[in-house]
């Protein structure tokens, strides 16, 4: 048990977590049985009865509704995409930015977000990078806003050291200054509760292969529908307000859909969207706040045990500034990654060490196993806390 839910029961849904000590959900979560069952069902239906597509599309809309509730939005504010990068590019190209306009981003934040905006330099848009400090909030960004600033784009949680930026205060700053606000929630979603309205985001983008538990190839985009002036850079029949009944393209009717479907192109990744429906049910059954608190408890335990070994944690320590589930340990990845692998522990190499990232199925015993492997091998002085 954890103090928040029956973690042993949850763990049984993730067979991979029984075979290896899986501490790498920030990279990709193992498949859960209910998620696999949703994909299996799609495959069987295709194999045995070739559809029916209308049932498959109904499930897409049911998942859209669930996702909207999960983000505190309405279903007509949600589009399905391919991944975070596509969502960020859709957002960057929908903003009415012109030569001389400036976008603020955080230095060292995820490159997939940065490149979407750096590509706008072709239009003469400037991107300025604000230093990444342990705490990033409205006060960190305010000094960088000038008369040319039009937008801020950043992650909610950083992938490489688990910073959790104060996106609510930055959203309020954007509202005050009349700026667009684009947020990449890829590392946060499924673990950190997200309220699109409290964030005052214009767009929120994510993939779904981490906290949302679905294999790669499905993304999402939230669009604040009060921003009706934001139009898609690409167009397909599905993006239109009126799809011609005879399916002959009508050059005089190009108005985009009033909903976020304006940002969707063509057919969907059906098995992945069905899988997402199942994973959202799993997350809702536990409660995302409980998943967050469970991961925070694991993180507190990890930090205490690293302190006892005198091994340094790279990112923020305080709960209000750190992600619940992402921790980087100052152990040189080149020396340690293979050692963890040999001992059946899956973690990721990161800029400043070894990244440990938790999922809903991890336990205190997983943390203790990791620590025991570090303790047995011993650490060099460079990894010791200052
Ligand atoms: C913050 C963040 N954004 C985006 C991505 C991935 O981008 P995409 O979904 O386009 O592969 C990752 C990691 O995979 C990430 O950590």
Coordinates of C-alpha atoms and ligand atoms in Angstrom, one line a residue:
X1 CA 0.0 0.0 0.0
X2 CA 1.0 3.6 -0.3
X3 CA -0.7 6.4 1.7
X4 CA -2.7 7.3 -1.4
X5 CA -3.9 4.2 -3.2
X6 CA -3.3 0.5 -3.4
X7 CA 0.0 0.6 -5.3
X8 CA 0.5 -3.2 -5.2
X9 CA -2.8 -3.6 -7.2
X10 CA -1.7 -0.9 -9.7
X11 CA 1.7 -2.6 -10.1
X12 CA 0.0 -5.8 -11.2
X13 CA -1.3 -4.0 -14.2
X14 CA 2.3 -3.3 -15.4
X15 CA 4.0 -6.7 -15.8
X16 CA 7.3 -5.0 -16.9
X17 CA 7.6 -3.4 -13.5
X18 CA 7.6 -6.9 -11.9
X19 CA 10.6 -8.0 -14.1
X20 CA 12.8 -5.0 -13.9
X21 CA 13.1 -2.1 -11.5
X22 CA 11.6 0.4 -13.9
X23 CA 12.6 4.0 -12.9
X24 CA 12.3 5.6 -16.3
X25 CA 8.7 6.8 -16.8
X26 CA 10.1 10.2 -17.9
X27 CA 11.4 8.4 -21.0
X28 CA 8.5 6.0 -21.7
X29 CA 6.1 4.2 -19.4
X30 CA 5.7 0.4 -19.7
X31 CA 2.4 -0.8 -21.2
X32 CA -0.4 -1.4 -18.7
X33 CA -2.8 -4.3 -19.2
X34 CA -6.0 -2.1 -19.6
X35 CA -4.1 0.0 -22.2
X36 CA -3.0 -3.1 -24.1
X37 CA -6.6 -4.5 -23.9
X38 CA -7.9 -1.3 -25.7
X39 CA -5.3 -1.8 -28.5
X40 CA -6.0 -5.5 -28.7
X41 CA -9.7 -4.8 -29.0
X42 CA -9.1 -2.4 -31.9
X43 CA -6.8 -5.0 -33.6
X44 CA -9.4 -7.8 -33.2
X45 CA -12.2 -5.6 -34.5
X46 CA -10.1 -4.8 -37.6
X47 CA -9.1 -8.4 -38.1
X48 CA -12.5 -10.0 -37.6
X49 CA -15.1 -7.4 -38.7
X50 CA -13.1 -4.6 -40.5
X51 CA -14.2 -1.9 -38.2
X52 CA -16.8 -0.5 -37.8
X53 CA -15.3 2.9 -38.3
X54 CA -18.3 4.7 -36.8
X55 CA -17.7 2.9 -33.5
X56 CA -14.0 3.7 -33.6
X57 CA -14.8 7.3 -34.3
X58 CA -17.3 7.4 -31.4
X59 CA -14.5 6.2 -29.1
X60 CA -12.4 9.1 -30.4
X61 CA -15.0 11.5 -29.3
X62 CA -15.5 9.8 -25.9
X63 CA -11.7 10.1 -25.4
X64 CA -11.8 13.7 -26.4
X65 CA -14.4 14.3 -23.7
X66 CA -12.4 12.5 -21.1
X67 CA -9.2 14.4 -22.0
X68 CA -11.1 17.7 -21.8
X69 CA -12.4 16.9 -18.3
X70 CA -8.9 15.9 -17.3
X71 CA -7.5 19.3 -18.4
X72 CA -10.4 21.4 -17.1
X73 CA -11.4 22.3 -20.7
X74 CA -14.3 21.6 -23.0
X75 CA -14.2 18.9 -25.7
X76 CA -14.3 21.5 -28.5
X77 CA -10.9 22.9 -27.1
X78 CA -9.1 19.6 -27.7
X79 CA -7.4 18.4 -30.9
X80 CA -5.5 15.1 -31.4
X81 CA -2.0 15.4 -32.9
X82 CA 1.0 13.1 -33.5
X83 CA 3.2 14.3 -30.6
X84 CA 4.4 17.3 -28.6
X85 CA 6.5 18.6 -31.4
X86 CA 3.6 18.7 -33.8
X87 CA 1.4 20.4 -31.2
X88 CA 4.1 23.0 -30.5
X89 CA 4.5 23.7 -34.2
X90 CA 0.8 24.0 -34.8
X91 CA 0.7 26.5 -31.9
X92 CA 3.7 28.5 -33.0
X93 CA 2.4 28.8 -36.6
X94 CA -1.2 29.8 -35.5
X95 CA 0.0 32.8 -33.4
X96 CA -0.2 36.0 -35.5
X97 CA 3.5 36.8 -35.2
X98 CA 5.3 39.1 -37.6
X99 CA 8.9 40.3 -38.2
X100 CA 10.2 42.1 -35.1
X101 CA 7.9 40.3 -32.7
X102 CA 9.6 38.5 -29.8
X103 CA 8.9 35.1 -28.1
X104 CA 10.4 34.3 -24.7
X105 CA 11.5 30.8 -23.8
X106 CA 13.6 29.1 -21.1
X107 CA 17.2 28.3 -22.0
X108 CA 17.8 24.5 -21.9
X109 CA 14.1 23.7 -21.9
X110 CA 13.0 20.9 -24.2
X111 CA 14.4 21.4 -27.8
X112 CA 11.2 20.1 -29.4
X113 CA 9.4 23.2 -28.1
X114 CA 12.3 25.6 -28.8
X115 CA 12.7 24.6 -32.5
X116 CA 9.0 25.2 -33.3
X117 CA 9.6 28.8 -32.3
X118 CA 13.2 29.2 -33.6
X119 CA 11.8 28.2 -37.0
X120 CA 9.8 31.4 -37.0
X121 CA 13.0 33.3 -37.3
X122 CA 12.4 32.8 -41.1
X123 CA 9.6 35.3 -40.7
X124 CA 11.8 37.7 -38.7
X125 CA 10.4 36.7 -35.3
X126 CA 13.0 36.8 -32.5
X127 CA 13.3 34.2 -29.8
X128 CA 15.0 35.2 -26.6
X129 CA 16.1 32.7 -24.0
X130 CA 15.6 33.4 -20.3
X131 CA 18.1 31.6 -18.0
X132 CA 16.8 28.5 -16.3
X133 CA 17.1 29.0 -12.6
X134 CA 15.8 26.7 -9.8
X135 CA 12.7 28.8 -9.5
X136 CA 11.0 30.2 -12.7
X137 CA 7.9 32.3 -12.1
X138 CA 6.4 35.5 -13.3
X139 CA 9.1 37.6 -11.5
X140 CA 11.8 35.7 -13.5
X141 CA 10.2 36.5 -16.8
X142 CA 8.9 40.0 -16.2
X143 CA 12.3 41.8 -16.7
X144 CA 12.6 40.3 -20.2
X145 CA 9.2 41.6 -21.5
X146 CA 9.5 44.6 -23.8
X147 CA 7.3 46.4 -26.3
X148 CA 8.0 43.7 -28.9
X149 CA 7.2 40.6 -26.8
X150 CA 4.1 38.8 -28.0
X151 CA 4.4 35.3 -26.5
X152 CA 6.0 33.0 -23.8
X153 CA 6.4 29.3 -24.5
X154 CA 7.8 26.8 -22.0
X155 CA 7.5 23.4 -20.3
X156 CA 5.6 23.0 -17.1
X157 CA 8.1 20.4 -15.9
X158 CA 11.6 20.1 -17.3
X159 CA 12.8 16.7 -18.6
X160 CA 16.4 16.8 -17.5
X161 CA 16.3 17.9 -13.8
X162 CA 12.7 17.9 -12.8
X163 CA 12.1 21.6 -12.3
X164 CA 8.5 22.5 -12.0
X165 CA 7.9 26.0 -13.3
X166 CA 5.2 28.2 -11.8
X167 CA 3.1 28.3 -15.0
X168 CA 0.0 29.7 -13.1
X169 CA 1.9 32.9 -12.2
X170 CA 3.4 33.1 -15.7
X171 CA -0.1 32.7 -17.2
X172 CA -1.3 35.5 -15.1
X173 CA 1.6 37.7 -16.2
X174 CA 0.8 36.8 -19.9
X175 CA -2.8 37.9 -19.3
X176 CA -1.7 41.2 -17.7
X177 CA 0.7 42.0 -20.5
X178 CA -1.6 40.7 -23.4
X179 CA 0.8 37.9 -24.4
X180 CA 0.0 34.5 -25.8
X181 CA 1.1 31.6 -23.5
X182 CA 2.0 28.2 -24.9
X183 CA 2.8 25.3 -22.5
X184 CA 4.4 21.9 -23.1
X185 CA 3.0 19.6 -20.5
X186 CA 4.6 16.4 -21.8
X187 CA 6.6 15.7 -18.6
X188 CA 3.8 16.8 -16.3
X189 CA 0.6 15.3 -17.6
X190 CA -0.7 12.2 -15.8
X191 CA 1.3 13.0 -12.7
X192 CA 0.8 16.8 -12.0
X193 CA -2.8 18.0 -12.0
X194 CA -3.4 20.3 -15.0
X195 CA -6.0 23.0 -15.1
X196 CA -5.9 24.7 -18.5
X197 CA -8.0 27.7 -17.4
X198 CA -6.0 28.3 -14.1
X199 CA -2.9 28.2 -16.3
X200 CA -4.5 30.8 -18.6
X201 CA -2.8 29.0 -21.5
X202 CA -3.5 29.9 -25.1
X203 CA -2.3 26.5 -26.2
X204 CA -1.1 23.4 -24.3
X205 CA 0.7 20.6 -26.1
X206 CA 1.8 17.1 -25.2
X207 CA 2.5 13.6 -26.3
X208 CA 1.1 10.6 -24.5
X209 CA 3.9 8.1 -24.0
X210 CA 4.9 9.2 -20.5
X211 CA 2.4 9.9 -17.7
X212 CA -0.5 9.2 -20.1
X213 CA 0.8 5.6 -20.6
X214 CA 0.1 5.2 -24.3
X215 CA 2.8 4.1 -26.8
X216 CA 4.5 6.8 -29.0
X217 CA 2.6 8.4 -31.8
X218 CA -0.3 10.3 -30.2
X219 CA -0.3 13.9 -29.1
X220 CA -2.8 16.4 -27.9
X221 CA -3.4 20.1 -28.2
X222 CA -5.6 22.3 -26.0
X223 CA -6.6 25.6 -27.6
X224 CA -8.4 28.4 -25.7
X225 CA -11.5 28.7 -27.9
X226 CA -12.0 32.3 -26.9
X227 CA -8.9 32.9 -29.2
X228 CA -10.9 32.5 -32.3
X229 CA -8.4 34.6 -34.2
X230 CA -5.9 31.8 -34.1
X231 CA -6.1 29.8 -37.3
X232 CA -4.3 26.7 -38.5
X233 CA -1.3 26.9 -40.9
X234 CA -2.4 23.7 -42.6
X235 CA -5.9 22.8 -43.8
X236 CA -7.7 19.5 -44.5
X237 CA -11.4 18.7 -44.9
X238 CA -11.6 17.7 -41.3
X239 CA -10.4 21.2 -40.2
X240 CA -13.2 23.1 -41.9
X241 CA -16.4 24.5 -40.4
X242 CA -18.4 23.1 -43.4
X243 CA -17.1 19.9 -45.0
X244 CA -18.7 19.8 -48.5
X245 CA -21.2 16.9 -48.6
X246 CA -20.1 15.9 -52.0
X247 CA -16.4 16.0 -50.9
X248 CA -15.5 18.3 -53.8
X249 CA -13.3 21.0 -52.4
X250 CA -15.1 24.4 -52.4
X251 CA -12.6 27.3 -52.8
X252 CA -15.2 29.8 -51.4
X253 CA -15.7 28.0 -48.1
X254 CA -12.5 27.8 -46.2
X255 CA -13.6 28.9 -42.7
X256 CA -11.9 26.8 -40.0
X257 CA -14.1 24.7 -37.6
X258 CA -15.2 26.7 -34.6
X259 CA -13.7 24.0 -32.4
X260 CA -10.1 22.7 -32.0
X261 CA -10.8 20.4 -34.9
X262 CA -9.5 23.3 -37.0
X263 CA -6.0 22.0 -36.0
X264 CA -6.6 18.4 -36.9
X265 CA -5.5 16.9 -40.2
X266 CA -6.9 13.8 -41.8
X267 CA -7.5 10.4 -40.1
X268 CA -6.7 9.6 -36.5
X269 CA -4.3 7.3 -34.8
X270 CA -7.3 5.2 -33.7
X271 CA -5.6 2.5 -31.6
X272 CA -3.6 5.0 -29.7
X273 CA -6.7 7.2 -29.0
X274 CA -8.6 4.2 -27.8
X275 CA -5.7 3.3 -25.6
X276 CA -5.7 6.8 -24.2
X277 CA -9.4 6.4 -23.3
X278 CA -8.4 3.3 -21.2
X279 CA -5.4 5.0 -19.6
X280 CA -7.4 8.1 -18.6
X281 CA -9.9 5.7 -16.9
X282 CA -6.9 4.2 -14.9
X283 CA -5.6 7.7 -13.9
X284 CA -9.1 8.9 -13.0
X285 CA -9.7 5.8 -10.9
X286 CA -6.7 6.6 -8.7
X287 CA -6.9 10.4 -9.0
X288 CA -4.1 12.4 -10.5
X289 CA -3.6 14.2 -7.1
X290 CA -3.0 10.9 -5.5
X291 CA -0.5 9.9 -8.2
X292 CA 1.3 13.2 -7.6
X293 CA 1.4 12.7 -3.9
X294 CA 2.5 9.1 -4.2
X295 CA 5.4 10.2 -6.4
X296 CA 6.3 13.0 -4.0
X297 CA 6.5 10.5 -1.2
X298 CA 8.8 8.3 -3.3
X299 CA 10.9 11.4 -4.1
X300 CA 11.1 12.4 -0.4
X301 CA 12.4 8.9 0.4
X302 CA 14.9 9.0 -2.5
X303 CA 16.3 12.4 -1.4
X304 CA 16.6 11.3 2.3
X305 CA 18.5 8.1 1.2
X306 CA 20.8 10.1 -1.2
X307 CA 21.5 12.5 1.7
X308 CA 22.4 9.6 3.9
X309 CA 24.9 8.4 1.3
X310 CA 26.1 12.0 0.8
X311 CA 25.2 11.8 -2.9
X312 CA 24.1 15.0 -4.6
X313 CA 20.6 15.6 -6.2
X314 CA 21.0 17.9 -9.2
X315 CA 17.5 19.6 -9.5
X316 CA 15.3 21.4 -7.0
X317 CA 14.6 19.7 -3.6
X318 CA 11.6 21.7 -2.3
X319 CA 8.2 20.1 -3.2
X320 CA 6.8 23.4 -4.5
X321 CA 9.6 23.7 -7.0
X322 CA 10.2 20.2 -8.0
X323 CA 8.3 17.7 -10.2
X324 CA 6.9 14.9 -8.1
X325 CA 8.5 12.2 -10.2
X326 CA 11.7 13.3 -11.9
X327 CA 15.1 13.3 -10.0
X328 CA 18.6 13.6 -11.4
X329 CA 21.4 12.1 -9.3
X330 CA 24.9 13.5 -9.7
X331 CA 26.5 10.2 -10.8
X332 CA 28.3 10.3 -14.1
X333 CA 26.1 8.6 -16.7
X334 CA 29.0 7.0 -18.6
X335 CA 30.2 5.2 -15.5
X336 CA 26.8 4.3 -14.0
X337 CA 24.3 3.6 -16.7
X338 CA 25.7 0.1 -17.6
X339 CA 26.0 -0.7 -13.9
X340 CA 22.3 -0.1 -13.3
X341 CA 21.4 -2.0 -16.4
X342 CA 23.5 -5.0 -15.3
X343 CA 21.6 -4.9 -12.0
X344 CA 18.2 -4.8 -13.7
X345 CA 17.4 -1.2 -13.0
X346 CA 16.1 1.0 -15.9
X347 CA 17.0 4.7 -15.6
X348 CA 18.1 7.4 -18.2
X349 CA 21.3 9.3 -18.8
X350 CA 20.9 13.0 -18.4
X351 CA 22.9 16.2 -18.8
X352 CA 24.1 16.2 -15.3
X353 CA 23.8 12.6 -14.2
X354 CA 21.4 9.7 -13.9
X355 CA 17.7 10.5 -14.2
X356 CA 15.3 8.5 -12.0
X357 CA 11.6 9.0 -12.9
X358 CA 8.6 7.4 -11.2
X359 CA 5.3 6.2 -12.5
X360 CA 2.1 5.3 -10.6
X361 CA 3.4 1.7 -10.1
X362 CA 6.7 2.4 -8.4
X363 CA 7.2 1.6 -4.7
X364 CA 9.6 2.5 -1.8
X365 CA 11.2 -0.9 -2.4
X366 CA 12.2 0.2 -6.0
X367 CA 13.9 3.3 -4.5
X368 CA 15.6 1.1 -1.8
X369 CA 16.9 -1.2 -4.5
X370 CA 18.4 1.6 -6.5
X371 CA 20.1 3.0 -3.4
X372 CA 21.4 -0.3 -2.4
X373 CA 23.1 -0.7 -5.9
X374 CA 24.7 2.7 -5.5
X375 CA 25.8 2.0 -1.9
X376 CA 27.4 -1.3 -2.8
X377 CA 29.5 0.2 -5.6
X378 CA 30.4 3.3 -3.7
X379 CA 30.6 6.9 -5.1
X380 CA 33.5 9.2 -6.0
X381 CA 33.9 12.6 -4.3
X382 CA 32.6 14.4 -7.4
X383 CA 29.1 13.0 -6.7
X384 CA 29.1 14.0 -3.1
X385 CA 26.9 16.8 -1.8
X386 CA 28.7 20.1 -1.3
Ligands
LIG1 C1 9.2 18.4 -22.1 C2 9.2 17.5 -23.3 N1 8.6 17.9 -24.4 C3 8.5 17.1 -25.5 C4 9.1 15.8 -25.5 C5 9.0 14.9 -26.6 O1 8.5 15.5 -27.8 P1 7.6 14.6 -28.8 O2 6.4 14.2 -28.1 O3 7.4 15.4 -30.0 O4 8.5 13.4 -29.2 C6 9.7 15.3 -24.3 C7 10.3 14.0 -24.2 O5 10.2 13.1 -24.9 C8 9.7 16.2 -23.2 O6 10.3 15.8 -22.1

